[in-house]
Amino acid sequence: MKFNKNIKTWLLACLLAGFVMACSSETRHSANRDVEEFSAWVDENSTRAETATEEEWNEMEAEYNRRATEIEKRSADWDDQTKAEWEKVQTQWQETVGRSETRFRASEVEPEFDTEQEEGVQ
């Protein structure tokens, strides 16, 4: 009888360990999938940002910040490949931010009056 009790205990422990490993694997897979989907979103919106109005750009930035915050909450579940992908996505977005800010600053600058045109007017 004692032998049967030990087998049942070990079997139950192995079953529990299997469930835990399966759940953590699914959690990791889900977190990786979230980063992949976010990467696709960043790709799409990085391209869109080049022609977006300032209002559209502000909406994109707010959406990026919201999504990034949600995804980063699950970063403990990421594998090394996902961490590398996350770094790549962040770099890509920062480059997009830089280009967009430059574009908006350039549109705010008043065009200088061309002195050659001024001479032709006189």
PDB file of C-alpha atoms in Angstrom:
ATOM      1  CA  MET A   1       0.000   0.000   0.000  1.00  0.00           C
ATOM      2  CA  LYS A   2       2.768   2.427   0.869  1.00  0.00           C
ATOM      3  CA  PHE A   3       4.298   1.791  -2.564  1.00  0.00           C
ATOM      4  CA  ASN A   4       0.995   2.700  -4.283  1.00  0.00           C
ATOM      5  CA  LYS A   5       0.726   5.893  -2.235  1.00  0.00           C
ATOM      6  CA  ASN A   6       4.250   6.936  -3.270  1.00  0.00           C
ATOM      7  CA  ILE A   7       3.484   6.247  -6.924  1.00  0.00           C
ATOM      8  CA  LYS A   8       0.300   8.302  -6.719  1.00  0.00           C
ATOM      9  CA  THR A   9       2.182  11.161  -5.047  1.00  0.00           C
ATOM     10  CA  TRP A  10       4.952  11.123  -7.675  1.00  0.00           C
ATOM     11  CA  LEU A  11       2.443  10.841 -10.491  1.00  0.00           C
ATOM     12  CA  LEU A  12       0.471  13.779  -9.129  1.00  0.00           C
ATOM     13  CA  ALA A  13       3.663  15.838  -8.742  1.00  0.00           C
ATOM     14  CA  CYS A  14       4.733  15.047 -12.317  1.00  0.00           C
ATOM     15  CA  LEU A  15       1.292  15.931 -13.635  1.00  0.00           C
ATOM     16  CA  LEU A  16       1.334  19.222 -11.774  1.00  0.00           C
ATOM     17  CA  ALA A  17       4.829  20.024 -13.091  1.00  0.00           C
ATOM     18  CA  GLY A  18       3.638  19.238 -16.614  1.00  0.00           C
ATOM     19  CA  PHE A  19       0.704  21.629 -16.286  1.00  0.00           C
ATOM     20  CA  VAL A  20       2.929  24.387 -14.943  1.00  0.00           C
ATOM     21  CA  MET A  21       5.420  23.960 -17.777  1.00  0.00           C
ATOM     22  CA  ALA A  22       2.649  23.909 -20.381  1.00  0.00           C
ATOM     23  CA  CYS A  23       1.094  27.065 -18.954  1.00  0.00           C
ATOM     24  CA  SER A  24       4.392  28.955 -18.823  1.00  0.00           C
ATOM     25  CA  SER A  25       5.171  27.836 -22.371  1.00  0.00           C
ATOM     26  CA  GLU A  26       1.796  29.150 -23.565  1.00  0.00           C
ATOM     27  CA  THR A  27       2.349  32.408 -21.666  1.00  0.00           C
ATOM     28  CA  ARG A  28       5.779  32.797 -23.277  1.00  0.00           C
ATOM     29  CA  HIS A  29       4.356  32.038 -26.719  1.00  0.00           C
ATOM     30  CA  SER A  30       1.576  34.585 -26.205  1.00  0.00           C
ATOM     31  CA  ALA A  31       4.050  37.259 -25.081  1.00  0.00           C
ATOM     32  CA  ASN A  32       6.258  36.560 -28.107  1.00  0.00           C
ATOM     33  CA  ARG A  33       3.239  36.798 -30.408  1.00  0.00           C
ATOM     34  CA  ASP A  34       2.296  40.164 -28.868  1.00  0.00           C
ATOM     35  CA  VAL A  35       5.760  41.552 -29.642  1.00  0.00           C
ATOM     36  CA  GLU A  36       5.551  40.230 -33.211  1.00  0.00           C
ATOM     37  CA  GLU A  37       2.160  41.908 -33.724  1.00  0.00           C
ATOM     38  CA  PHE A  38       3.482  45.129 -32.216  1.00  0.00           C
ATOM     39  CA  SER A  39       6.473  44.986 -34.534  1.00  0.00           C
ATOM     40  CA  ALA A  40       4.128  44.783 -37.524  1.00  0.00           C
ATOM     41  CA  TRP A  41       2.161  47.746 -36.144  1.00  0.00           C
ATOM     42  CA  VAL A  42       5.373  49.778 -35.805  1.00  0.00           C
ATOM     43  CA  ASP A  43       6.422  48.879 -39.374  1.00  0.00           C
ATOM     44  CA  GLU A  44       3.084  50.032 -40.748  1.00  0.00           C
ATOM     45  CA  ASN A  45       2.913  53.230 -38.724  1.00  0.00           C
ATOM     46  CA  SER A  46       6.561  54.161 -39.300  1.00  0.00           C
ATOM     47  CA  THR A  47       5.757  54.313 -42.995  1.00  0.00           C
ATOM     48  CA  ARG A  48       2.483  56.136 -42.368  1.00  0.00           C
ATOM     49  CA  ALA A  49       4.199  58.692 -40.111  1.00  0.00           C
ATOM     50  CA  GLU A  50       6.134  60.110 -43.070  1.00  0.00           C
ATOM     51  CA  THR A  51       2.953  61.682 -44.472  1.00  0.00           C
ATOM     52  CA  ALA A  52       0.795  61.986 -41.346  1.00  0.00           C
ATOM     53  CA  THR A  53      -0.517  65.282 -40.120  1.00  0.00           C
ATOM     54  CA  GLU A  54       0.621  66.467 -36.718  1.00  0.00           C
ATOM     55  CA  GLU A  55      -2.705  65.409 -35.205  1.00  0.00           C
ATOM     56  CA  GLU A  56      -2.410  61.923 -36.720  1.00  0.00           C
ATOM     57  CA  TRP A  57       1.171  61.712 -35.503  1.00  0.00           C
ATOM     58  CA  ASN A  58       0.127  62.610 -31.961  1.00  0.00           C
ATOM     59  CA  GLU A  59      -2.479  59.831 -32.080  1.00  0.00           C
ATOM     60  CA  MET A  60       0.118  57.343 -33.331  1.00  0.00           C
ATOM     61  CA  GLU A  61       2.524  58.290 -30.555  1.00  0.00           C
ATOM     62  CA  ALA A  62      -0.177  57.910 -27.922  1.00  0.00           C
ATOM     63  CA  GLU A  63      -1.123  54.503 -29.342  1.00  0.00           C
ATOM     64  CA  TYR A  64       2.540  53.440 -29.392  1.00  0.00           C
ATOM     65  CA  ASN A  65       2.992  54.447 -25.758  1.00  0.00           C
ATOM     66  CA  ARG A  66      -0.192  52.640 -24.697  1.00  0.00           C
ATOM     67  CA  ARG A  67       0.713  49.442 -26.531  1.00  0.00           C
ATOM     68  CA  ALA A  68       4.353  49.486 -25.436  1.00  0.00           C
ATOM     69  CA  THR A  69       3.375  49.876 -21.801  1.00  0.00           C
ATOM     70  CA  GLU A  70       0.956  46.940 -21.998  1.00  0.00           C
ATOM     71  CA  ILE A  71       3.482  44.689 -23.730  1.00  0.00           C
ATOM     72  CA  GLU A  72       6.369  45.598 -21.416  1.00  0.00           C
ATOM     73  CA  LYS A  73       4.305  44.417 -18.438  1.00  0.00           C
ATOM     74  CA  ARG A  74       4.811  40.886 -19.746  1.00  0.00           C
ATOM     75  CA  SER A  75       8.535  41.202 -20.489  1.00  0.00           C
ATOM     76  CA  ALA A  76       9.432  38.662 -17.812  1.00  0.00           C
ATOM     77  CA  ASP A  77       7.944  35.992 -20.096  1.00  0.00           C
ATOM     78  CA  TRP A  78      10.103  36.901 -23.125  1.00  0.00           C
ATOM     79  CA  ASP A  79      12.787  34.661 -24.516  1.00  0.00           C
ATOM     80  CA  ASP A  80      16.089  36.059 -25.835  1.00  0.00           C
ATOM     81  CA  GLN A  81      14.816  36.318 -29.399  1.00  0.00           C
ATOM     82  CA  THR A  82      11.797  38.326 -28.279  1.00  0.00           C
ATOM     83  CA  LYS A  83      13.984  40.652 -26.226  1.00  0.00           C
ATOM     84  CA  ALA A  84      16.149  41.287 -29.295  1.00  0.00           C
ATOM     85  CA  GLU A  85      13.036  41.921 -31.412  1.00  0.00           C
ATOM     86  CA  TRP A  86      11.769  44.365 -28.773  1.00  0.00           C
ATOM     87  CA  GLU A  87      15.025  46.334 -28.890  1.00  0.00           C
ATOM     88  CA  LYS A  88      14.811  46.454 -32.686  1.00  0.00           C
ATOM     89  CA  VAL A  89      11.201  47.704 -32.548  1.00  0.00           C
ATOM     90  CA  GLN A  90      12.079  50.425 -30.050  1.00  0.00           C
ATOM     91  CA  THR A  91      15.028  51.574 -32.179  1.00  0.00           C
ATOM     92  CA  GLN A  92      12.852  51.683 -35.282  1.00  0.00           C
ATOM     93  CA  TRP A  93      10.219  53.755 -33.489  1.00  0.00           C
ATOM     94  CA  GLN A  94      12.802  56.192 -32.109  1.00  0.00           C
ATOM     95  CA  GLU A  95      14.109  56.725 -35.636  1.00  0.00           C
ATOM     96  CA  THR A  96      10.529  57.380 -36.759  1.00  0.00           C
ATOM     97  CA  VAL A  97      10.071  59.872 -33.915  1.00  0.00           C
ATOM     98  CA  GLY A  98      13.246  61.680 -34.958  1.00  0.00           C
ATOM     99  CA  ARG A  99      12.196  61.921 -38.608  1.00  0.00           C
ATOM    100  CA  SER A 100       8.695  63.089 -37.706  1.00  0.00           C
ATOM    101  CA  GLU A 101       9.897  65.729 -35.267  1.00  0.00           C
ATOM    102  CA  THR A 102      12.363  67.007 -37.853  1.00  0.00           C
ATOM    103  CA  ARG A 103       9.611  67.148 -40.471  1.00  0.00           C
ATOM    104  CA  PHE A 104       7.233  69.052 -38.169  1.00  0.00           C
ATOM    105  CA  ARG A 105       9.956  71.472 -37.060  1.00  0.00           C
ATOM    106  CA  ALA A 106      10.857  72.151 -40.693  1.00  0.00           C
ATOM    107  CA  SER A 107       7.235  72.934 -41.523  1.00  0.00           C
ATOM    108  CA  GLU A 108       7.087  75.459 -38.673  1.00  0.00           C
ATOM    109  CA  VAL A 109      10.082  77.448 -39.963  1.00  0.00           C
ATOM    110  CA  GLU A 110       9.176  80.471 -42.063  1.00  0.00           C
ATOM    111  CA  PRO A 111      10.655  80.307 -45.560  1.00  0.00           C
ATOM    112  CA  GLU A 112      13.379  82.888 -46.075  1.00  0.00           C
ATOM    113  CA  PHE A 113      12.797  85.559 -48.671  1.00  0.00           C
ATOM    114  CA  ASP A 114      14.942  84.935 -51.752  1.00  0.00           C
ATOM    115  CA  THR A 115      17.265  87.927 -52.325  1.00  0.00           C
ATOM    116  CA  GLU A 116      17.513  87.157 -56.042  1.00  0.00           C
ATOM    117  CA  GLN A 117      13.766  87.559 -56.378  1.00  0.00           C
ATOM    118  CA  GLU A 118      13.979  90.816 -54.440  1.00  0.00           C
ATOM    119  CA  GLU A 119      16.592  92.182 -56.862  1.00  0.00           C
ATOM    120  CA  GLY A 120      14.436  91.245 -59.859  1.00  0.00           C
ATOM    121  CA  VAL A 121      11.449  93.082 -58.393  1.00  0.00           C
ATOM    122  CA  GLN A 122      13.272  96.392 -58.166  1.00  0.00           C
TER     123      GLN A 122
END
